Coordinates of C-alpha atoms and ligand atoms in Angstrom, one line a residue:
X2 CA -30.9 -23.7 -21.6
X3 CA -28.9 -20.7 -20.1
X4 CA -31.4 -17.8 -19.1
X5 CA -31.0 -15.2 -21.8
X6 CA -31.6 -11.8 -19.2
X7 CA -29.8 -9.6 -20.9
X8 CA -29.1 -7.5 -17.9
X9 CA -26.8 -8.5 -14.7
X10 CA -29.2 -9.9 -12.1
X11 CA -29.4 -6.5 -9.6
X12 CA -27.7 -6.8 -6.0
X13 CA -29.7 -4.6 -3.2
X14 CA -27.6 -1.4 -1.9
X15 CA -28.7 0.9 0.8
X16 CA -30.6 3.7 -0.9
X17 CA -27.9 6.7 -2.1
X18 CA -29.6 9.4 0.2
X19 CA -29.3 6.8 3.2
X20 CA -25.5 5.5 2.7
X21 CA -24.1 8.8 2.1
X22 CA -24.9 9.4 5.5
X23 CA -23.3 6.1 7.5
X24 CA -20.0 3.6 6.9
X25 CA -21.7 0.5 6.4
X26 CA -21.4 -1.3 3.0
X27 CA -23.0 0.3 0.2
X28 CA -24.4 -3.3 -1.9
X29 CA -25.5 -6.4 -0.5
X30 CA -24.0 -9.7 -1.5
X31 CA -26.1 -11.4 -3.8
X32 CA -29.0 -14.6 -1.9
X33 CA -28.4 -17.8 -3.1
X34 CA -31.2 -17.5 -5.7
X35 CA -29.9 -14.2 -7.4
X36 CA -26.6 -16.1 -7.3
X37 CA -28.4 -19.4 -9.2
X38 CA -30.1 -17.3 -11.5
X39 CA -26.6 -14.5 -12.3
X40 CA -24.7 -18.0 -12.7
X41 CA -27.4 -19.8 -14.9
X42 CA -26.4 -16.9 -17.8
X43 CA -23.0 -17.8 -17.8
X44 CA -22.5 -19.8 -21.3
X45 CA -19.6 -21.9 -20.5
X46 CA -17.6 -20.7 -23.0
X47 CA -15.7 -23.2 -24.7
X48 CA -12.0 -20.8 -25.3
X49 CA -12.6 -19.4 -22.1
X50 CA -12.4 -15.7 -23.2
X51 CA -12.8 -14.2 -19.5
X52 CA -10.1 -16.0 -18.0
X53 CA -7.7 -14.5 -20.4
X54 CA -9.1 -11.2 -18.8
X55 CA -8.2 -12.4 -15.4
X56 CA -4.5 -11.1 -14.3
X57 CA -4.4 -14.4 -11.8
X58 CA -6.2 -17.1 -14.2
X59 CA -9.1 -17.9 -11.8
X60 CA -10.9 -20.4 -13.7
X61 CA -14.1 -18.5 -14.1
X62 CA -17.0 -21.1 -15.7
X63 CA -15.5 -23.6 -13.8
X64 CA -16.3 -22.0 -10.6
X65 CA -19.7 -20.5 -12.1
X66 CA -20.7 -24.2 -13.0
X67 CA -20.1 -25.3 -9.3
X68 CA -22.5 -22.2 -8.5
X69 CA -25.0 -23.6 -10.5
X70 CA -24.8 -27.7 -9.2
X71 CA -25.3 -25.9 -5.6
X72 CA -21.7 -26.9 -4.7
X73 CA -20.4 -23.8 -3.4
X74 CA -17.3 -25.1 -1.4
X75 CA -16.0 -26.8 -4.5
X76 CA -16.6 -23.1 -6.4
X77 CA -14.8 -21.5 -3.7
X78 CA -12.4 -23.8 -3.9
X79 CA -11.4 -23.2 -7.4
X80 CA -11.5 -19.7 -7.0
X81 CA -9.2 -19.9 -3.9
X82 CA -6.3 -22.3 -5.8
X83 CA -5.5 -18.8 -8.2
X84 CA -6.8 -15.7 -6.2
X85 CA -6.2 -15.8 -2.0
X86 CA -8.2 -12.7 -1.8
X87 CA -11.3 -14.0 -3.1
X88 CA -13.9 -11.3 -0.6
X89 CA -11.4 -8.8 -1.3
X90 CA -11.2 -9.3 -5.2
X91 CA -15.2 -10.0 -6.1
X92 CA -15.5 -6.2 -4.3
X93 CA -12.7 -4.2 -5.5
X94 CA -11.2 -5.4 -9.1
X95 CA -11.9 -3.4 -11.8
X96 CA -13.8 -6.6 -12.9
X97 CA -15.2 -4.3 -16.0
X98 CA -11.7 -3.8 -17.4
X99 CA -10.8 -7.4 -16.7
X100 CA -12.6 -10.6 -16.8
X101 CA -16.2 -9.1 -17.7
X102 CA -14.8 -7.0 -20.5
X103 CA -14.2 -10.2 -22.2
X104 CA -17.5 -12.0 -21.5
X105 CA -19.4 -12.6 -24.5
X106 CA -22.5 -11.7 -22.8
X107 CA -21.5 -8.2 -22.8
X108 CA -21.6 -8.2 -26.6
X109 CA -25.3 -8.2 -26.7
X110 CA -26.4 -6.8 -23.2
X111 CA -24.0 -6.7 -19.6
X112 CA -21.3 -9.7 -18.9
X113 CA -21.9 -12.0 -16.3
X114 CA -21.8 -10.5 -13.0
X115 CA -18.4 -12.3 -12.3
X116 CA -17.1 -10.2 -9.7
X117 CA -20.4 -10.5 -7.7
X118 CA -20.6 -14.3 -8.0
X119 CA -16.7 -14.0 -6.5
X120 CA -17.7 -12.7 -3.6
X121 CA -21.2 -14.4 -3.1
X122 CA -19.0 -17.7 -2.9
X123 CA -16.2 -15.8 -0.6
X124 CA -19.0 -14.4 1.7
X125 CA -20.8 -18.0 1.9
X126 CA -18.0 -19.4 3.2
X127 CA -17.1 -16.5 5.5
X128 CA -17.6 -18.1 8.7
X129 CA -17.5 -21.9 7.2
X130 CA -14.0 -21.3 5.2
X131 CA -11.2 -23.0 7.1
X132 CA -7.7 -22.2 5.6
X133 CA -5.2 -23.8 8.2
X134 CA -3.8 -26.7 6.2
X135 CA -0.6 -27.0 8.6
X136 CA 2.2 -27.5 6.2
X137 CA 5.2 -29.2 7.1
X138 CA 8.0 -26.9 7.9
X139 CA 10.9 -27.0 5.1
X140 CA 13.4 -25.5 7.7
X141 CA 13.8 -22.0 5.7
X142 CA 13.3 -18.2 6.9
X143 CA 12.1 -15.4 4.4
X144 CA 11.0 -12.0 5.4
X145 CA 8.6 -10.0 3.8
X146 CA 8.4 -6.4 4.3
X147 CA 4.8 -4.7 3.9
X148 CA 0.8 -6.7 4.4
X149 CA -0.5 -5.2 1.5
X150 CA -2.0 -7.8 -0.9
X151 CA 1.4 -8.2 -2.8
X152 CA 3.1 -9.0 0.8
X153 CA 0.1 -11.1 1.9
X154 CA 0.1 -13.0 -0.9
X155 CA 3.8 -14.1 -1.4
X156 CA 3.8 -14.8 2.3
X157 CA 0.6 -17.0 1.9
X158 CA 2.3 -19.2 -1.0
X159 CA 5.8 -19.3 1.2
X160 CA 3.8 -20.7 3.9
X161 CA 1.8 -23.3 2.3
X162 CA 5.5 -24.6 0.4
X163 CA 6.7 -24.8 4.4
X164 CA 8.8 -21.7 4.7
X165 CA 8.7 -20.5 7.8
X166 CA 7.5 -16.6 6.8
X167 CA 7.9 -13.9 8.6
X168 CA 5.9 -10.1 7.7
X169 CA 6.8 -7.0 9.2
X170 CA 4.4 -4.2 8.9
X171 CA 5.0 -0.8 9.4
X172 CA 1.5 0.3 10.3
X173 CA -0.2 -1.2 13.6
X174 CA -2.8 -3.7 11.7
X175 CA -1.7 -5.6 8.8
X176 CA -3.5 -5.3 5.0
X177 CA -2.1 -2.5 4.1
X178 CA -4.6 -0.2 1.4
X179 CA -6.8 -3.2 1.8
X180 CA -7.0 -1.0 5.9
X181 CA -5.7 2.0 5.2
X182 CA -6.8 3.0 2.1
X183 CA -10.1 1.8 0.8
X184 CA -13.3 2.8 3.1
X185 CA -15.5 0.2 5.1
X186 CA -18.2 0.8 2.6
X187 CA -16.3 -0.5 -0.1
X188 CA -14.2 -3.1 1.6
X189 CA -15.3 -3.8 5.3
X190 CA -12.3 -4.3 7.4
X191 CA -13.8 -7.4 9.2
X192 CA -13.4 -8.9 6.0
X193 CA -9.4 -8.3 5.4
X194 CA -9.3 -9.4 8.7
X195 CA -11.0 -12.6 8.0
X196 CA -8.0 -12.9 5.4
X197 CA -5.3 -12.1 8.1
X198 CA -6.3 -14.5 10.1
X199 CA -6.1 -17.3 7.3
X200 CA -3.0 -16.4 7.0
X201 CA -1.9 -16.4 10.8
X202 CA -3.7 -19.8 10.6
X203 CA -1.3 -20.8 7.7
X204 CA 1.4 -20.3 10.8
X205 CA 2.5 -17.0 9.1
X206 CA 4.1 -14.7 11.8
X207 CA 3.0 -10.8 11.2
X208 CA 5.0 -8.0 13.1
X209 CA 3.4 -5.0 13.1
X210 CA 4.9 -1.8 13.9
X211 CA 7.8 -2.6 12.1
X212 CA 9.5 0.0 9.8
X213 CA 12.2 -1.8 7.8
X214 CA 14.9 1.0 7.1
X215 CA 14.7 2.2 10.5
X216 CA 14.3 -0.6 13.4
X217 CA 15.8 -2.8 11.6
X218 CA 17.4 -2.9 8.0
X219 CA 17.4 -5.2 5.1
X220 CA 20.5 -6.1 5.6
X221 CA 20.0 -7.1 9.1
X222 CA 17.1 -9.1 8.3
X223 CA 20.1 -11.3 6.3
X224 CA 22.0 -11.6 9.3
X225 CA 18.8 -13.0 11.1
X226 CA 19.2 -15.8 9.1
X227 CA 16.4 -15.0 6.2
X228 CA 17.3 -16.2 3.7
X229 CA 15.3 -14.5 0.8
X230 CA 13.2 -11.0 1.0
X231 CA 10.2 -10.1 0.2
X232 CA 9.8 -5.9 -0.1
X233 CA 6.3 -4.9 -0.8
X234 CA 6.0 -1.6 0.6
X235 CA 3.5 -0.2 -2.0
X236 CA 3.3 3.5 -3.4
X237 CA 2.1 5.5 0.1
X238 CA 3.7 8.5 -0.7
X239 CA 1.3 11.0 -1.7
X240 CA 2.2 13.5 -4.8
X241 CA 1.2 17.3 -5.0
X242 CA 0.7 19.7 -7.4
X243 CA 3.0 22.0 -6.4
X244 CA 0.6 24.7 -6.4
X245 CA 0.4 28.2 -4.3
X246 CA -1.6 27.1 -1.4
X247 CA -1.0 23.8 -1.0
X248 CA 0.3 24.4 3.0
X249 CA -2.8 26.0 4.0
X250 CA -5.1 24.2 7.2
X251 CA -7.2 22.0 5.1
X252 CA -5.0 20.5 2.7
X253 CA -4.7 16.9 2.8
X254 CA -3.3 14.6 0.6
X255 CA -6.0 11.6 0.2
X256 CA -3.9 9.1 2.0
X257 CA -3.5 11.1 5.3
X258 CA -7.5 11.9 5.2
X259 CA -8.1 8.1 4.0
X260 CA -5.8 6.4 6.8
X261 CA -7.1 8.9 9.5
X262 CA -10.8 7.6 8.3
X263 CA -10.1 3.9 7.7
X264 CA -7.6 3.0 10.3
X265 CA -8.0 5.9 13.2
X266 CA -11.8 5.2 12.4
X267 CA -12.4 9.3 12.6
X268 CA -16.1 8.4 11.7
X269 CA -16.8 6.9 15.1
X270 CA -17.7 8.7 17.5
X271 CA -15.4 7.0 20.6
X272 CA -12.0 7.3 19.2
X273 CA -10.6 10.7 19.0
X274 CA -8.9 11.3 16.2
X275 CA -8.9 14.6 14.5
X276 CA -10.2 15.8 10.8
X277 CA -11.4 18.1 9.4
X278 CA -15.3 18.3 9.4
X279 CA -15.4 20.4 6.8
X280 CA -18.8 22.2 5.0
X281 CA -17.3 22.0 1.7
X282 CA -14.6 19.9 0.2
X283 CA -12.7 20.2 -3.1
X284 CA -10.9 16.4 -4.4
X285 CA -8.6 16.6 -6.6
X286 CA -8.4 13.7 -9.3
X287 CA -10.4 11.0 -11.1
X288 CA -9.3 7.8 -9.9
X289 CA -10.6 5.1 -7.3
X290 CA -8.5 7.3 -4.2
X291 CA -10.5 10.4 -5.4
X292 CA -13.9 9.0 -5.5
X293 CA -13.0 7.0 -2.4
X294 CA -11.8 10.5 -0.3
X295 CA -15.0 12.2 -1.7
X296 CA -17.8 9.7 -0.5
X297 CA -15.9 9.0 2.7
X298 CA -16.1 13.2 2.8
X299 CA -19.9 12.8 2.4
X300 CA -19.9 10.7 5.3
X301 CA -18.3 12.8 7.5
X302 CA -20.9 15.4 7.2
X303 CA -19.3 17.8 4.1
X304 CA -22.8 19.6 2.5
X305 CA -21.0 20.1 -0.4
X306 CA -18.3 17.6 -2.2
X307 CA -16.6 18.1 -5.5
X308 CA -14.5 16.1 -7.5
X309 CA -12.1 18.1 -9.5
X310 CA -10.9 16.4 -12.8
X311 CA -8.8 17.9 -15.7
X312 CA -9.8 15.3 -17.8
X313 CA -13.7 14.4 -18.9
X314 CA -15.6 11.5 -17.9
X315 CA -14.2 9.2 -20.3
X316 CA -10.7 9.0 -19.2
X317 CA -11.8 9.4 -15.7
X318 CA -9.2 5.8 -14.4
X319 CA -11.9 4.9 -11.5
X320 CA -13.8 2.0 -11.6
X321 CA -17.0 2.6 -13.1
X322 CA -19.3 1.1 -9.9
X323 CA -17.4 3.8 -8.1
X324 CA -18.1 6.5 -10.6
X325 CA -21.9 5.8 -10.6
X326 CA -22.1 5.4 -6.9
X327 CA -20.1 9.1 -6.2
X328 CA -22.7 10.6 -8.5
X329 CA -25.9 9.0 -7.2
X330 CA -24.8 10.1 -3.3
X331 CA -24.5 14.0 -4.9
X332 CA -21.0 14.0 -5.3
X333 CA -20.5 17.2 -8.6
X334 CA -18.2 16.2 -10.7
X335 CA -16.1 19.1 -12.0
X336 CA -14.6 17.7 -15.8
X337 CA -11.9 19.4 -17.6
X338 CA -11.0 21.4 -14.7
X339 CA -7.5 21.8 -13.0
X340 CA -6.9 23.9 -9.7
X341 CA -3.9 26.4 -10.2
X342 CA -4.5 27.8 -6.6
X343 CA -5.8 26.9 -3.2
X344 CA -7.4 30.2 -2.0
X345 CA -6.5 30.9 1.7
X346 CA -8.0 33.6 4.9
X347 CA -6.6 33.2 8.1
X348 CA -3.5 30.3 7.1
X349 CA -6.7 27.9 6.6
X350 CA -8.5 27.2 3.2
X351 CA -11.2 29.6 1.5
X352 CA -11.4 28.4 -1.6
X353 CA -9.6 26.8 -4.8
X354 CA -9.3 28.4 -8.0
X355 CA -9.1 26.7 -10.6
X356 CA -8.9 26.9 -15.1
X357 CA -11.2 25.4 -17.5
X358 CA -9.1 22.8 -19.8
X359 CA -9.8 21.4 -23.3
X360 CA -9.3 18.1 -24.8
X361 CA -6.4 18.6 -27.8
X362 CA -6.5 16.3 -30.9
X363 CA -5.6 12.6 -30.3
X364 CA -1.2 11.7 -30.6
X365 CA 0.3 8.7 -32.3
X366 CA -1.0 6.6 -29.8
X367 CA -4.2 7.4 -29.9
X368 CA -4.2 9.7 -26.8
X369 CA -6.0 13.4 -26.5
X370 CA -3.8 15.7 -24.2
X371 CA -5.4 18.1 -22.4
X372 CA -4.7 22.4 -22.4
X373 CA -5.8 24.9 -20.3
X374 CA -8.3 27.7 -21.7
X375 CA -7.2 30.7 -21.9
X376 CA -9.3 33.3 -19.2
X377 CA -11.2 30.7 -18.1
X378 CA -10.3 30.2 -14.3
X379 CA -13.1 30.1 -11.8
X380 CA -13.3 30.1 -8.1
X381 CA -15.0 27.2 -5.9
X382 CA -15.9 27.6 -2.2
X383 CA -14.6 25.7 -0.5
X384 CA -13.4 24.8 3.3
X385 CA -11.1 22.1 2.5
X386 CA -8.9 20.2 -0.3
X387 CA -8.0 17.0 -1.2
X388 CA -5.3 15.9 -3.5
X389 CA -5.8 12.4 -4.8
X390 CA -3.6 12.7 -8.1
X391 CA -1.4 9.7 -7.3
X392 CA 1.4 8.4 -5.2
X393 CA 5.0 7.0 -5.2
X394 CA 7.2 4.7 -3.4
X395 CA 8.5 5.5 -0.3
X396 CA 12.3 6.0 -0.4
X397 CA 13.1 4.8 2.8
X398 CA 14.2 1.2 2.0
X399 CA 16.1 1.8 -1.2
X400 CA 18.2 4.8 0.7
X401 CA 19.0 2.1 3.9
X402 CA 20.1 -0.4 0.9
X403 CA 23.0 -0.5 -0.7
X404 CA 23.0 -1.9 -4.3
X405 CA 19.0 -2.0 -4.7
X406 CA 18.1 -0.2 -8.1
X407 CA 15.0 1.8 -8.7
X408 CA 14.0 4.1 -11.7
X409 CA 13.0 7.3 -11.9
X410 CA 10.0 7.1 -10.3
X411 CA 11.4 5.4 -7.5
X412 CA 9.8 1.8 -8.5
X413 CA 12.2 -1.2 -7.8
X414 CA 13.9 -2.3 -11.0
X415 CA 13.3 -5.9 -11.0
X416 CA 13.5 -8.9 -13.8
X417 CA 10.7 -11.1 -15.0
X418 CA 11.0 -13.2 -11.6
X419 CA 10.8 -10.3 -9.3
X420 CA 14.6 -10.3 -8.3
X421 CA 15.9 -6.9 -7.6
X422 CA 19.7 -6.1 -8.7
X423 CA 20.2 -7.5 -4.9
X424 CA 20.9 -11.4 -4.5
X425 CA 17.9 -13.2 -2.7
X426 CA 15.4 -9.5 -2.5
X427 CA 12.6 -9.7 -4.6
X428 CA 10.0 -6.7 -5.1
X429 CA 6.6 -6.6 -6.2
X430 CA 3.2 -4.4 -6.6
X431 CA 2.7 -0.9 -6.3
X432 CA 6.6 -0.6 -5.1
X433 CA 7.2 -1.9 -8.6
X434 CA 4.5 -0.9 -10.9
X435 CA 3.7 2.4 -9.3
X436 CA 0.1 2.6 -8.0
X437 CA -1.5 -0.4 -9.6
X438 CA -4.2 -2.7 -8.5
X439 CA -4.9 -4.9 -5.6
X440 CA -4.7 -8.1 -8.4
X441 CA -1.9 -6.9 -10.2
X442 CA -0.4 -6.5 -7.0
X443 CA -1.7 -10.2 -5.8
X444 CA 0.3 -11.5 -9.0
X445 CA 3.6 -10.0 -8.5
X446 CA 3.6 -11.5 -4.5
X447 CA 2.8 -15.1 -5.9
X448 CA 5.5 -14.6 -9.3
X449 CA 7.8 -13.5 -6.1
X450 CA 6.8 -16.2 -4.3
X451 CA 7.8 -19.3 -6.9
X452 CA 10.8 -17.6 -7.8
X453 CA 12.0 -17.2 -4.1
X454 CA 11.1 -20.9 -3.4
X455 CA 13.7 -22.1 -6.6
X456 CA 16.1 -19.6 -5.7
X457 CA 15.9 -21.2 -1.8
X458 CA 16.1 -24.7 -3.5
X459 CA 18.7 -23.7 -5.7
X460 CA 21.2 -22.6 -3.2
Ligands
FAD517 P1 0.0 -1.7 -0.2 O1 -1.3 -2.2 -0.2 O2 0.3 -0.2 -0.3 O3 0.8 -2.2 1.1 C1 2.1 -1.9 1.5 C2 2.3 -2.1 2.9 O4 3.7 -1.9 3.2 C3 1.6 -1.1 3.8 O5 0.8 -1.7 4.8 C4 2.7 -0.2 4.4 O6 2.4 0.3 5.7 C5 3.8 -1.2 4.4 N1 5.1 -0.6 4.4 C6 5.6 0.4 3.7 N2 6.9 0.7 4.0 C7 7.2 -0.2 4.9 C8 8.5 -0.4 5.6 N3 9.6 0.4 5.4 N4 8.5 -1.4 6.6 C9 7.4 -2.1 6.8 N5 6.2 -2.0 6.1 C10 6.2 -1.0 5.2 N6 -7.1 -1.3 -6.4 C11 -8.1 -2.1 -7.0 O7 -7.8 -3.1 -7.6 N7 -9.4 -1.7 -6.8 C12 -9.8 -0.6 -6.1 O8 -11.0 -0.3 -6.0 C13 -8.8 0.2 -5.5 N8 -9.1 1.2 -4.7 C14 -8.1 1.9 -4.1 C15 -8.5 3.0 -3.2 C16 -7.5 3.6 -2.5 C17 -7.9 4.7 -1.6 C18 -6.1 3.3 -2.7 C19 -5.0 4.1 -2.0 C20 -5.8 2.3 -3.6 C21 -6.8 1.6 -4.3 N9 -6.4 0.5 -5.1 C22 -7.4 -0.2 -5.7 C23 -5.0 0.2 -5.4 C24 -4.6 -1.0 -4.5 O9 -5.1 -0.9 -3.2 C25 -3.1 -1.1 -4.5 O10 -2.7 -1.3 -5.9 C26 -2.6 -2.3 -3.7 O11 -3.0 -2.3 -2.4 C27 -1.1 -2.4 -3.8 O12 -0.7 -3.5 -2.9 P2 0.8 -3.6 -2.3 O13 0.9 -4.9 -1.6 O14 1.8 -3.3 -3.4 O15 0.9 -2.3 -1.4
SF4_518 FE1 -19.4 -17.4 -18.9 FE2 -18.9 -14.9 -19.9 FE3 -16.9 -16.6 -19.3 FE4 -18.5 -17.2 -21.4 S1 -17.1 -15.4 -21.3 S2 -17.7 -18.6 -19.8 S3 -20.4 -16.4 -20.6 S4 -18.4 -15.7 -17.9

């Protein structure tokens, strides 16, 4: 008989008042009893309906079973044989919009806690998992450009077919957002790296440092006898408004103030990277970068954080966890606001003015627009901004290669395997989609992957 509890069975986190002040992970991972009893009110579903949710297919009450016959190798196990980010995913999908918004359970009370039974199985085997199978070599080179999950996957399912896979990374650590982007108390870093170094088990070689376009082009990696590539370079490019103001000391666009966080770890107090300790902070934008920039501006020491959204809590695009969490630390959420000018004294930030907006009547599609309100703008104080209102492609390895289409948001155009218009490069994630999602981005590198391996075959 399953156990009817209508609500998800609680994980611990550090109290709000506490966390807001440190970088250490804000919930616990579920004991092995809170993991028996969230797993014992799955129903087994015979049609599956929360699979369907699941971009990669991981075969949800198949692994939830094994979590309830104590077997939690064999659970991982299934889990692993569709998603290679397992830790990553059970933290960071948007498992509300996904696999749990399918879950019958959620029809009468919350869906199973799939996303937390993910990572209780990923973190179990933490120090036990063993990924180095050794594959026999096949003989063939591929490249892939960027570590993000869409690189690290397609070089993960390259190397277990044999390929001999080579990644080159930009940045000096591999994982791309996975390190850069999203904060150690969402996604600790020890546990990307935990996924690295499956990979460089796997026999995978990773190059970092390594800006493709610049040291060495795609073209050349041809010549170095690849013979397929990979290019998932993601969407680091950070947008602006284009707003008066915008150049002022104190403007940063989230990714700078993210990647000086995350990767030049400015929260610790021996390195020496610089930011901003600002007393007040403005972020721009409702999505998981915005809530992500605000808390980790908490952290730092900001007495005051705002998020600033033109939209109202119901189209707000960030996972709902994060939402909850942002408010609960004391982040003020600012709705159906939109800055039209960063105030400035001195050349550095004062201020950011901003006018009220109001939701129109829904479109054909459903859709409300929004429209400013007439002699409504308002003026916050404020010390510093942060725009987080979404990013593009870089252009730097479609300008370096010839004949490689892209659209007018600078995405690679590519067909249903992947394939650019170039012969033998393949594209996927946010490079292709625009900034997406860390499992959308997981299934483009493994569609990229099969494709490369019959193209290889094929030759
Ligand atoms: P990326 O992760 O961007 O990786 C691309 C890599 O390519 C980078 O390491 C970059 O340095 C490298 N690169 C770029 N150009 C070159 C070059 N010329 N040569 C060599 N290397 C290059 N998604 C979720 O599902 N859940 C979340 O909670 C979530 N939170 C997020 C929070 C933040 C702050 C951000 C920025 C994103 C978040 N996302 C989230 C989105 C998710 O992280 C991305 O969709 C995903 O990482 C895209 O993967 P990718 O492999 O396409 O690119
Ligand atoms: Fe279990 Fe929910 Fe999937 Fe049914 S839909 S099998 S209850 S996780």
């Amino acid at each position: 008989m399953p156990n009817m509890q209508l609500e998800k069975t609680p994980v611990r986190e550090q109290e709000p008042k506490v966390r807001a002040h440190n970088f250490d992970e804000v919930s616990a991972c579920y004991t092995d009893s809170e993991a028996l009893n969230e797993a014992n009110r799955c129903l087994n579903c015979k049609n599956r309906p929360c699979v369907g949710g699941c971009p990669v297919g991981v075969r949800i009450p198949e692994f939830i079973e094994k979590i309830r016959e104590g077997d939690i190798p064999a659970a991982y196990g299934i889990i692993k044989s569709t998603n290679g980010l397992p830790a990553v995913c059970g933290r960071v999908c948007p498992q509300e919009s996904q696999c749990e918004s399918k879950c019958v359970r959620g029809i009468k009370g919350e869906p199973v806690g799939i996303g937390r039974l993910e990572r209780y199985c990923a973190d179990y085997m933490a120090d036990k998992a063993s990924d180095a199978e050794n594959p026999v070599k096949n003989g063939h080179k591929v490249a892939v450009i960027g570590s993000g999950p869409s690189g690290l996957s397609c070089a993960s399912d390259l190397a277990k077919l044999g390929y001999s896979v080579t990644v080159f990374e930009a940045f000096h650590t591999a994982g791309g957002v996975l390190m850069y982007g999203i904060p150690e108390f969402r996604l600790p870093k020890a546990t990307v790296q935990r996924e690295i170094d499956g990979l460089r088990a796997l026999g995978v070689d990773i190059q970092t440092d390594m800006v493709i376009g610049k040291i060495l082009s795609v073209d050349e990696l041809f010549e170095q006898g690849y013979e397929a590539v990979f290019i998932g370079t993601g969407a680091g490019l950070p947008n602006f408004m284009g707003i008066e103001g915008e150049s002022l000391v104190g403007v940063y666009s989230a990714n700078e103030y993210l990647t000086r966080t995350n990767l030049m770890k400015a929260y610790l107090d021996d390195y020496d990277t610089p930011i901003n300790r600002s007393k007040a902070i403005a972020v721009v934008g409702g999505g998981n970068v915005a809530m992500d920039a605000a808390r980790s501006a908490l952290r730092l020491g900001a007495e005051k954080v705002y998020i600033v959204y033109r939209r109202s809590a119901d189209e707000m695009p960030a996972r709902r966890e994060e939402v909850h969490h942002a408010g609960e630390e004391g982040i003020e959420f600012k709705y159906l606001c939109n800055p039209v000018e960063i105030l400035g004294k001195d050349g550095k930030v004062c201020g950011i003015k901003c006018v009220r907006m109001e939701l129109t009547e829904p479109d054909q599609s459903g859709r409300r627009g929004v429209r400013p309100i007439e002699n409504s703008e308002f003026e916050i104080e404020v010390d510093a901004v942060i725009m987080a209102i979404g990013t593009s492609p870089n252009p730097l390895i479609r300008s370096t290669t010839p004949g490689l289409e892209t659209n007018r948001r600078g995405c690679f155009v590519v067909d249903e395997n992947m394939l650019t218009t170039r012969e033998g490069v393949y594209a996927g994630g946010d490079a292709v989609t625009g900034a997406a999602t860390v499992i959308l981005a997981m299934g483009a590198g493994k569609r990229a992957a099969k494709a490369i391996d019959e193209y290889i075959r094929s030759k």
